[in-house]
PDB file of C-alpha atoms and ligand atoms in Angstrom:
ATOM      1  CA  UNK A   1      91.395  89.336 125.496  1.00  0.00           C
ATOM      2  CA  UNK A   2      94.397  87.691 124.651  1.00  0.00           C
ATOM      3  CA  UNK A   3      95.609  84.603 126.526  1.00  0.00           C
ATOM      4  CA  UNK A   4      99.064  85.019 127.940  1.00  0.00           C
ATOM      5  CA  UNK A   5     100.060  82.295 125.558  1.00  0.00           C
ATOM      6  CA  UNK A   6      99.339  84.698 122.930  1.00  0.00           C
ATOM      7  CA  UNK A   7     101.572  87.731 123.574  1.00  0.00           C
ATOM      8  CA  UNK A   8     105.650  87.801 123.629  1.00  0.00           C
ATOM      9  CA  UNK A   9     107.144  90.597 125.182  1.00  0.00           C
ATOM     10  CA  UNK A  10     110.484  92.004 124.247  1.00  0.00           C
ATOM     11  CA  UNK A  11     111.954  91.824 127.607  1.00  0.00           C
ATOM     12  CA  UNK A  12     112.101  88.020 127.122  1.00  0.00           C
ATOM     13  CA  UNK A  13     113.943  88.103 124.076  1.00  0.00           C
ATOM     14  CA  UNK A  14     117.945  87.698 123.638  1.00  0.00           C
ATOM     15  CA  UNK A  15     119.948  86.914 121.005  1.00  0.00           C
ATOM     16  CA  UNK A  16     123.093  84.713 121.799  1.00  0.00           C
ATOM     17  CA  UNK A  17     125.548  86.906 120.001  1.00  0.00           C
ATOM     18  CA  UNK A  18     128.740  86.381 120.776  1.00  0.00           C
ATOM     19  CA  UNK A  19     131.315  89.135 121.327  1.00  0.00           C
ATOM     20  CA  UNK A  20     132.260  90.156 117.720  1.00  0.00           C
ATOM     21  CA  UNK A  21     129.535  88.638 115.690  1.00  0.00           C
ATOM     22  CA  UNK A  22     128.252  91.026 113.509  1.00  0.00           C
ATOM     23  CA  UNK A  23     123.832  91.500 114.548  1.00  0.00           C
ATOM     24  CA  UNK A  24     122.699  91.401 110.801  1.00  0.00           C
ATOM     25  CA  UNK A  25     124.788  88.049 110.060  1.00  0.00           C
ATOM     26  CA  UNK A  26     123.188  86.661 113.717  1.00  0.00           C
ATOM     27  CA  UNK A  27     119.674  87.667 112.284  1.00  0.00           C
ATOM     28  CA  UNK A  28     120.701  86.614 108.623  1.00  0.00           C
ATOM     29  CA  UNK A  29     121.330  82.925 109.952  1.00  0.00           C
ATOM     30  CA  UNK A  30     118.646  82.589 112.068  1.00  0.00           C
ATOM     31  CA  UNK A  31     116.284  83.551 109.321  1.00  0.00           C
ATOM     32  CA  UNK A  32     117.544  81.017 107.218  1.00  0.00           C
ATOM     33  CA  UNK A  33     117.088  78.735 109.549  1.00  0.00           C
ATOM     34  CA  UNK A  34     113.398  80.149 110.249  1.00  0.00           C
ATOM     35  CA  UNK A  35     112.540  79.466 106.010  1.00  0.00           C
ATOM     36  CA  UNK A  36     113.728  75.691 106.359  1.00  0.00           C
ATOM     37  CA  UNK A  37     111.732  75.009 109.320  1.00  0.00           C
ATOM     38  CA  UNK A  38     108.805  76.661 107.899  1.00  0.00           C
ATOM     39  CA  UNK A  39     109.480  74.946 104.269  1.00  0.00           C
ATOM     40  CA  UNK A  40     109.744  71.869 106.007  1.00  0.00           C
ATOM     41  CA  UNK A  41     106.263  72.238 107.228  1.00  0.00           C
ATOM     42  CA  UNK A  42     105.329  73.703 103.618  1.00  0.00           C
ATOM     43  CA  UNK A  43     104.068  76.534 105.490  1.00  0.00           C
ATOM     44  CA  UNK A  44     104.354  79.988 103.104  1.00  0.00           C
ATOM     45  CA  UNK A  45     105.167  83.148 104.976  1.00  0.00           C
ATOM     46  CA  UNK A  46     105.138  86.877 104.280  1.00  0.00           C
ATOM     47  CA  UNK A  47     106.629  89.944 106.143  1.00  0.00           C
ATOM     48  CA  UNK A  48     104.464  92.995 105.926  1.00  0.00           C
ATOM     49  CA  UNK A  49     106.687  96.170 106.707  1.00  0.00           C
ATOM     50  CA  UNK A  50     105.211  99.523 105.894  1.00  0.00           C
ATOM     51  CA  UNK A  51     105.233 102.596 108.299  1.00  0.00           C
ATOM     52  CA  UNK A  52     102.837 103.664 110.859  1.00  0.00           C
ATOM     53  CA  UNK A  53      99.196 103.572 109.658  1.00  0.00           C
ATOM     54  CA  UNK A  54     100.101 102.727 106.063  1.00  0.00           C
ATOM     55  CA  UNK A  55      96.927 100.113 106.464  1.00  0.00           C
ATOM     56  CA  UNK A  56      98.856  97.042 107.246  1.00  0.00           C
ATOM     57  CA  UNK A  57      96.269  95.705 109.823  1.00  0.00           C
ATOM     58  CA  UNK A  58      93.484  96.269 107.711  1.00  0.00           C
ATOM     59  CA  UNK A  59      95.097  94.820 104.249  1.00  0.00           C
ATOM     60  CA  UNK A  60      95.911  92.009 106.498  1.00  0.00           C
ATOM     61  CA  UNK A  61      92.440  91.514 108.028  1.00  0.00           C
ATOM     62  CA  UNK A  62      91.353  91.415 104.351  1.00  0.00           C
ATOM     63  CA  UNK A  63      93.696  88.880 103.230  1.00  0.00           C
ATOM     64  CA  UNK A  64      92.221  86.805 105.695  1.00  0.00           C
ATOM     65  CA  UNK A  65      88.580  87.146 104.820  1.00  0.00           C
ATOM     66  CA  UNK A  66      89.950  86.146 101.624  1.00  0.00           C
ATOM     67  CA  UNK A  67      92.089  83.495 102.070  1.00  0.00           C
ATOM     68  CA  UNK A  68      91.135  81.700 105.355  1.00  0.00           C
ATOM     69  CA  UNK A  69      88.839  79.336 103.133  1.00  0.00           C
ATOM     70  CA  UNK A  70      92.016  77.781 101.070  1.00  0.00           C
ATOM     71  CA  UNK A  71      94.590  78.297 103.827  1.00  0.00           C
ATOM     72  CA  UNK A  72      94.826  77.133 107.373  1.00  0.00           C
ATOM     73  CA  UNK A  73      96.194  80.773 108.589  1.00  0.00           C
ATOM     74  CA  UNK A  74      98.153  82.308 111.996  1.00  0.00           C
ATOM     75  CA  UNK A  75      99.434  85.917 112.421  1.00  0.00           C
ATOM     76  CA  UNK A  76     102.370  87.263 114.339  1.00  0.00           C
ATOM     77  CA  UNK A  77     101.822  90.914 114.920  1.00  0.00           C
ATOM     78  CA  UNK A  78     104.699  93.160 116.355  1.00  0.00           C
ATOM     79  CA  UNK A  79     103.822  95.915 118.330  1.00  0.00           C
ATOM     80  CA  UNK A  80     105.797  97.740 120.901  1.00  0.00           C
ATOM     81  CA  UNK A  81     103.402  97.297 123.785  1.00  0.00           C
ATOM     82  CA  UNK A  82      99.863  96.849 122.858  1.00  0.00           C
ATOM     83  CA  UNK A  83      97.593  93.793 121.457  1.00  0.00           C
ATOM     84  CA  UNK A  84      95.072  96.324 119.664  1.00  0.00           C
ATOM     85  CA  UNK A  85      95.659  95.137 115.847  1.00  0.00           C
ATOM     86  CA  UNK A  86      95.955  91.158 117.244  1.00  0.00           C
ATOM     87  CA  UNK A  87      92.415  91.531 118.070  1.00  0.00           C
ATOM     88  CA  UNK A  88      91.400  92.881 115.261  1.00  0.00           C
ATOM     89  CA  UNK A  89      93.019  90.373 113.219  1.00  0.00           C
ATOM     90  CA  UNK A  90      91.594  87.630 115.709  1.00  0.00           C
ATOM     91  CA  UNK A  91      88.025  88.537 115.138  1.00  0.00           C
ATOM     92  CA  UNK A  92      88.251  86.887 111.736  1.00  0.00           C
ATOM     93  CA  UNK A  93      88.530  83.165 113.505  1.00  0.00           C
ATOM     94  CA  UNK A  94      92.273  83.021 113.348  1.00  0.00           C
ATOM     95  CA  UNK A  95      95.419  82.144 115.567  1.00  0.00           C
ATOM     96  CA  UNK A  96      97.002  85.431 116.262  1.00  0.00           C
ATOM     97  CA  UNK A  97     100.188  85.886 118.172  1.00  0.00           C
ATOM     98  CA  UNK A  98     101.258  89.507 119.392  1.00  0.00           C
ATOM     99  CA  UNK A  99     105.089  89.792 119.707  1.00  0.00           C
ATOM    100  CA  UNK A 100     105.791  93.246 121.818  1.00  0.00           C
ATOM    101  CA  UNK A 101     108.935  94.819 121.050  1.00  0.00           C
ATOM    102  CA  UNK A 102     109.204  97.246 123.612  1.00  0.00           C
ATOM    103  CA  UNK A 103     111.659  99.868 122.118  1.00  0.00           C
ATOM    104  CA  UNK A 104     112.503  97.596 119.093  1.00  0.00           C
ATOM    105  CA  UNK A 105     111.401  99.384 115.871  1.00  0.00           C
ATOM    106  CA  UNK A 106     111.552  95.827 114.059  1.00  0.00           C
ATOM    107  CA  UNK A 107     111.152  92.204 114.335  1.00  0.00           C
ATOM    108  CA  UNK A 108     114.131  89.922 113.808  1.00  0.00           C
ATOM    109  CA  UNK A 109     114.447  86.146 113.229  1.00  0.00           C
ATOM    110  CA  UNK A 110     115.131  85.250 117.020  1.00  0.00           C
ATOM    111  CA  UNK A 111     111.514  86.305 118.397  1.00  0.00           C
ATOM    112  CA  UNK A 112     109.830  85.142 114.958  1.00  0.00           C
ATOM    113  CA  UNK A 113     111.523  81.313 115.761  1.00  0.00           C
ATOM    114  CA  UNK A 114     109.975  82.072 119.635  1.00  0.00           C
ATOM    115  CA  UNK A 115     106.700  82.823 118.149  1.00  0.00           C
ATOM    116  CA  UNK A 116     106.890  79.780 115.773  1.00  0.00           C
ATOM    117  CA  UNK A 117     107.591  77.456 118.760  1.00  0.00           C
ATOM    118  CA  UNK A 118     104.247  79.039 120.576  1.00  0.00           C
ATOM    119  CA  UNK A 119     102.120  77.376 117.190  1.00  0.00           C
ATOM    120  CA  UNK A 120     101.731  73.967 115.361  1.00  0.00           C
ATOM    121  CA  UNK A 121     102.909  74.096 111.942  1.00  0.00           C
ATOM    122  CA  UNK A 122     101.322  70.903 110.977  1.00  0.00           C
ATOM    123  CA  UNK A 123      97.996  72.956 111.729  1.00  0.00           C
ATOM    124  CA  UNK A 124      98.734  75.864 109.275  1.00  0.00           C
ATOM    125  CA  UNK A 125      99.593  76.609 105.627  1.00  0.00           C
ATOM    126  CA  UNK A 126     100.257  80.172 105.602  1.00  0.00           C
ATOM    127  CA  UNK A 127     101.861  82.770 108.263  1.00  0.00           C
ATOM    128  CA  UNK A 128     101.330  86.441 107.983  1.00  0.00           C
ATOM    129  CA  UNK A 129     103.596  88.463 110.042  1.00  0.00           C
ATOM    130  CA  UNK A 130     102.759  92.157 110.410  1.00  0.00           C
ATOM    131  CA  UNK A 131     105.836  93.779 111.247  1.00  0.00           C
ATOM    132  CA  UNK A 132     106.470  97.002 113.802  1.00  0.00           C
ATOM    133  CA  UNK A 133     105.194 100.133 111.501  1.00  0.00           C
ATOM    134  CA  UNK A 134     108.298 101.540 110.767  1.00  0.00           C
ATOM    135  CA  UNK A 135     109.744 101.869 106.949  1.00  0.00           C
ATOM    136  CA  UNK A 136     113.299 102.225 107.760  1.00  0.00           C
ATOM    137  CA  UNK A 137     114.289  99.640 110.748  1.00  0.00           C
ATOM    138  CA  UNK A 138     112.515  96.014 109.353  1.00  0.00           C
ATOM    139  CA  UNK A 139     114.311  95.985 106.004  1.00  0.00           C
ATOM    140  CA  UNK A 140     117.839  94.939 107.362  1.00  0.00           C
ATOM    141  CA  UNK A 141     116.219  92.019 109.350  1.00  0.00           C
ATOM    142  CA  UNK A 142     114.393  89.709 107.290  1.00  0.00           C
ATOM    143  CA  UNK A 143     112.551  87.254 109.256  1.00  0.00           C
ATOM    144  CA  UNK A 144     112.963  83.686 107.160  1.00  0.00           C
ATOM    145  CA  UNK A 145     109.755  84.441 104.955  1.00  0.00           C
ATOM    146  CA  UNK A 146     109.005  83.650 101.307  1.00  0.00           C
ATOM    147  CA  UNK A 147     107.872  86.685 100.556  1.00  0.00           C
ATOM    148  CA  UNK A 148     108.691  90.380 102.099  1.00  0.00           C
ATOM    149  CA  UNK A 149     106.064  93.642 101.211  1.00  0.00           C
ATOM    150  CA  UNK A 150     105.893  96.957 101.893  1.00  0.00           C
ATOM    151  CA  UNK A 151     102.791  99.322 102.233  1.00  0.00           C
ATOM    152  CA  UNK A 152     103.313 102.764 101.858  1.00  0.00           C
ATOM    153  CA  UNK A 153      99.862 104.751 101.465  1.00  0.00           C
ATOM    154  CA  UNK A 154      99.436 108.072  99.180  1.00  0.00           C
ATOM    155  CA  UNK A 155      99.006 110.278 102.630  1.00  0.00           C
ATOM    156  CA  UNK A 156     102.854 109.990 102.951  1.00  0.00           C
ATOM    157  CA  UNK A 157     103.245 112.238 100.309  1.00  0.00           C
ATOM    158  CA  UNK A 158     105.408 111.461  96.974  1.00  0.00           C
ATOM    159  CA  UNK A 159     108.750 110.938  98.145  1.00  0.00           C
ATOM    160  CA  UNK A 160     108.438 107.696 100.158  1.00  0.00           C
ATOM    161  CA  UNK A 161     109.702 105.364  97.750  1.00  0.00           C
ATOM    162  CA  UNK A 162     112.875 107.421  96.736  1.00  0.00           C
ATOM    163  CA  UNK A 163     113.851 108.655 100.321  1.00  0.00           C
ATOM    164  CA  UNK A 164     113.513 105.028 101.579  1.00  0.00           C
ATOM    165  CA  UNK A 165     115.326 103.061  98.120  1.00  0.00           C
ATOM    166  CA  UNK A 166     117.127 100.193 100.812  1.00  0.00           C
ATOM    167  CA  UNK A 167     113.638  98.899 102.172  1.00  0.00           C
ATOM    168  CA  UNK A 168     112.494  98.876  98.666  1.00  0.00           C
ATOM    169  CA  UNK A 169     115.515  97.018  97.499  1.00  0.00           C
ATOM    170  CA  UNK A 170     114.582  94.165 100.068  1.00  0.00           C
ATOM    171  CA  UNK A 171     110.685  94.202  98.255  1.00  0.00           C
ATOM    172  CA  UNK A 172     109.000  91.387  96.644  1.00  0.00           C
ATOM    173  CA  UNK A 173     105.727  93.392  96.623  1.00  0.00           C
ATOM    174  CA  UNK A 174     105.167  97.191  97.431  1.00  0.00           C
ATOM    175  CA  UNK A 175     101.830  98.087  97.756  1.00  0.00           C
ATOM    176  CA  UNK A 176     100.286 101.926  97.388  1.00  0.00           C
ATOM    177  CA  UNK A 177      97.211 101.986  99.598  1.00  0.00           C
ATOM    178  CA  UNK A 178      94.597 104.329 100.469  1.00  0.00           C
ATOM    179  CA  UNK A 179      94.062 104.907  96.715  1.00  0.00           C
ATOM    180  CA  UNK A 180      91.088 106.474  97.605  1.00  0.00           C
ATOM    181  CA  UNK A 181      92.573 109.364  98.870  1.00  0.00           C
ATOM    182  CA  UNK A 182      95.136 109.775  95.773  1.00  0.00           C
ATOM    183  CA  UNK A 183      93.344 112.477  94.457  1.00  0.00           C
ATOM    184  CA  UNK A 184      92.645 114.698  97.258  1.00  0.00           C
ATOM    185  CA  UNK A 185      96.272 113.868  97.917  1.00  0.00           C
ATOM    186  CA  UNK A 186      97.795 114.799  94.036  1.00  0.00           C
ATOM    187  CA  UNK A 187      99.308 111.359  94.566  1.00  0.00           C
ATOM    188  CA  UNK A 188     100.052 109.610  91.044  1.00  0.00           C
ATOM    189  CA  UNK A 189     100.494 106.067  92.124  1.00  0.00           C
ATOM    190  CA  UNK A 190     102.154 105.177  88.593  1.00  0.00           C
ATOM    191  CA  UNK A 191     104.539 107.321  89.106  1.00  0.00           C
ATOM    192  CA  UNK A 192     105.204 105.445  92.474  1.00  0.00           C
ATOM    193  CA  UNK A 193     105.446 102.797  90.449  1.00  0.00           C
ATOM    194  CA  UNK A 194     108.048 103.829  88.139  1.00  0.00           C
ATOM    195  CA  UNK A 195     109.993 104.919  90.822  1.00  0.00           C
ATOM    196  CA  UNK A 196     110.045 101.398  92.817  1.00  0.00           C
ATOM    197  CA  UNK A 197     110.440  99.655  89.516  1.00  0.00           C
ATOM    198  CA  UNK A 198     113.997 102.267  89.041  1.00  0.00           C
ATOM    199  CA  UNK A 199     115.234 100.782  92.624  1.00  0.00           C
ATOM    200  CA  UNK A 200     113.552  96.953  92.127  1.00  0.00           C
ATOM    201  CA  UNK A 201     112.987  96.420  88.152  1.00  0.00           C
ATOM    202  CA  UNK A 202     111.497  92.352  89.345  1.00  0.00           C
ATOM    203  CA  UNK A 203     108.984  94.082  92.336  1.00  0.00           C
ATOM    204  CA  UNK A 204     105.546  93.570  92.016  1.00  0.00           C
ATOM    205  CA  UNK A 205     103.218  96.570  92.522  1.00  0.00           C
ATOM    206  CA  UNK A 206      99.162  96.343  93.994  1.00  0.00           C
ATOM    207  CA  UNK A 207      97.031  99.279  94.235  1.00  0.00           C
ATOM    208  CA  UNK A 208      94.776  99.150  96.995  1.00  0.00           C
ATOM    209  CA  UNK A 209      92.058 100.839  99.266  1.00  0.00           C
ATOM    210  CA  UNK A 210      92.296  98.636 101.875  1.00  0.00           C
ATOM    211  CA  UNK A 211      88.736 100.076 103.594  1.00  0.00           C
ATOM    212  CA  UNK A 212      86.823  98.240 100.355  1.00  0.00           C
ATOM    213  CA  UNK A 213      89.177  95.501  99.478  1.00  0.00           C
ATOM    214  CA  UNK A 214      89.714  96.890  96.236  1.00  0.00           C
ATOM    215  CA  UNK A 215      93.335  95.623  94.826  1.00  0.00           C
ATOM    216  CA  UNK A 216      93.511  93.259  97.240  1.00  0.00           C
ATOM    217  CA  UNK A 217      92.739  90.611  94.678  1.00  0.00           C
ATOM    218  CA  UNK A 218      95.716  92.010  92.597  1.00  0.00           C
ATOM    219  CA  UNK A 219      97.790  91.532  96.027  1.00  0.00           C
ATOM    220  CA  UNK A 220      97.049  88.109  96.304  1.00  0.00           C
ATOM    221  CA  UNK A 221      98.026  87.680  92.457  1.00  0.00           C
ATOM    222  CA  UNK A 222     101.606  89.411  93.225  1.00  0.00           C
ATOM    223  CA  UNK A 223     101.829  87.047  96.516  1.00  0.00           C
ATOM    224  CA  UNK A 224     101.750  83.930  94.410  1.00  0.00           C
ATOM    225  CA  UNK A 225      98.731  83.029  96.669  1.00  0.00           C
TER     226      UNK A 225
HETATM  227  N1  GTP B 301      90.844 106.003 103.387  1.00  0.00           N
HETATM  228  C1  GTP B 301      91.524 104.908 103.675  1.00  0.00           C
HETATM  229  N2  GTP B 301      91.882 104.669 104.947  1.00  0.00           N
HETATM  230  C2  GTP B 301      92.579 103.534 105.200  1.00  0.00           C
HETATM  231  C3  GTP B 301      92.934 102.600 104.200  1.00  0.00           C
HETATM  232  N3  GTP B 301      93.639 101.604 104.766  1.00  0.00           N
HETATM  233  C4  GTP B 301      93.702 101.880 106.068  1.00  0.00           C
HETATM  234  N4  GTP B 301      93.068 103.048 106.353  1.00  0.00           N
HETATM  235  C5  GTP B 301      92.938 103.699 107.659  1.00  0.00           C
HETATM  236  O1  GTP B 301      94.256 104.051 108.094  1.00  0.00           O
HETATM  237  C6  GTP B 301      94.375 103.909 109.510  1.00  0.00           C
HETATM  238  C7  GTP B 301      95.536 102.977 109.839  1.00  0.00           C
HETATM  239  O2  GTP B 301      95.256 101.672 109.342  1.00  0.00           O
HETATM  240  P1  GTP B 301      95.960 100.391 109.953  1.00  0.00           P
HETATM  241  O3  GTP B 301      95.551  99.209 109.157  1.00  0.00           O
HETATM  242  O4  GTP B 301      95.749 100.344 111.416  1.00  0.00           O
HETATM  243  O5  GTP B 301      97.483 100.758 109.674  1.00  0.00           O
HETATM  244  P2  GTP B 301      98.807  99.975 110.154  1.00  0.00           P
HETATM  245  O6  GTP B 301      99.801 100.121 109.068  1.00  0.00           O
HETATM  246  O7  GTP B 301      98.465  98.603 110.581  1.00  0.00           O
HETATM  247  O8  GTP B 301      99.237 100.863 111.421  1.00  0.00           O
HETATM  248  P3  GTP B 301     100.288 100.474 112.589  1.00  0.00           P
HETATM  249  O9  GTP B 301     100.116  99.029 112.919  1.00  0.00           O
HETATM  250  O10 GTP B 301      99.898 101.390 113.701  1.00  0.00           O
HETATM  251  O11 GTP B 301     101.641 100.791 112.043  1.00  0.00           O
HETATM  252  C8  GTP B 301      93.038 103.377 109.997  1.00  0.00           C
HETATM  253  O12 GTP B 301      92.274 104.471 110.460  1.00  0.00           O
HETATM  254  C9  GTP B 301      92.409 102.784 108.747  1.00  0.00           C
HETATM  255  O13 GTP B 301      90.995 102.797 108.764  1.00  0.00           O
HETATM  256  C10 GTP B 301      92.532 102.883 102.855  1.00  0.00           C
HETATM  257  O14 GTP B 301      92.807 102.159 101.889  1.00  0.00           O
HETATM  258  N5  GTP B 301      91.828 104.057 102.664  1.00  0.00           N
HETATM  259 MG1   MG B 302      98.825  97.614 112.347  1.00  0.00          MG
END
């Protein structure tokens, strides 16, 4: 179970806004202020949005069997109430810290810097936040990370990435997982592909079945890691 330590519920949270400040420019300066702490420590970071289920706890728990060897890795994992995926991600050996949300369907800069306070950045070189699963919410609030992704998987159909073009303009990486099930599907994940590329031209695109680990090699590539 999770220590206490570990888990940051949303009814703590506030954000001193002042009447009239505009929320987005609030978030927008505290997330800048999030990146220089965390460049300070040389500590990379990476938001992982994607809806419900789209596999972002498993691509995650795979990135850290990969990469826990070269990096010194923690998780922050929003979730409206519950600590299931932080214990999944902990069984892999590393510091994971659950930020509940309550009725928030996204993280924001002020409870990432509370959760930053909670760990030692001397003690780690990368920081993997899984974001609420949500595709719409998370894209206006970016946290103060290097890098931002989204997962969609082929089970939500073909019109994900042109319904949703504003979280995709926000996209470093967009990943298309559960390319297993592309053919039972009809998914064509390059035409997925063209699509992002239309709204993002500079995104980078991995393929992934996040069950196997295939494409999560190609993932790591497109994360500069
Ligand atoms: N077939 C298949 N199933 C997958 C793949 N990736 C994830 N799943 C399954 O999809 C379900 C959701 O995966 P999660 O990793 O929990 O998804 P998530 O995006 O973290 O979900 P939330 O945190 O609830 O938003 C689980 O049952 C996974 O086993 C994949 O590549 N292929
Ligand atoms: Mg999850």
């Amino acid at each position: 179970m999770a220590n206490t330590k570990d888990v940051i519920k949303g009814e703590e949270v506030t954000l001193e806004i002042q009447p009239g400040m505009n929320i987005l420019e609030v978030n927008k300066k505290l997330a800048q202020k999030n990146m220089e702490l965390l460049r300070k420590h040389n500590v990379k970071a990476i938001d992982i949005m994607g809806s419900i289920g789209a596999g972002k706890t498993c691509l995650i728990e795979k990135l850290v069997q990969a990469l826990k060897q070269k990096y010194r890795i923690a998780v922050f994992k929003g979730d409206l109430t519950t600590t299931i995926d932080a214990e999944r991600i902990r069984r892999h050996g590393v510091q994971v810290i659950t930020i509940n949300t309550g009725r928030e369907c996204h993280l924001d800069a002020n409870v990432v810097a509370r959760a930053v306070e909670r760990i030692s950045l001397e003690a780690i070189d990368l920081l993997i936040i899984e974001n609420v699963g949500n595709l719409i919410c998370p894209a206006e609030f970016p946290l103060g990370t290097d890098k931002r992704v989204v997962v969609v998987s082929v089970t939500e159909g073909p019109y994900m990435v042109v319904k949703h073009p504003f979280t995709f303009m926000n996209a470093d990486v967009m990943v298309i997982n559960k390319k297993d099930l592309a053919e039972t599907m009809k998914i064509d994940t390059k035409q997925l592909e063209k699509q992002v590329k239309e709204i993002k031209p500079d995104v980078k695109v991995a393929v992934t079945n996040a069950l196997s680990g295939e494409g999560v090699e190609e993932l790591i590539k497109a994360l500069e890691l």
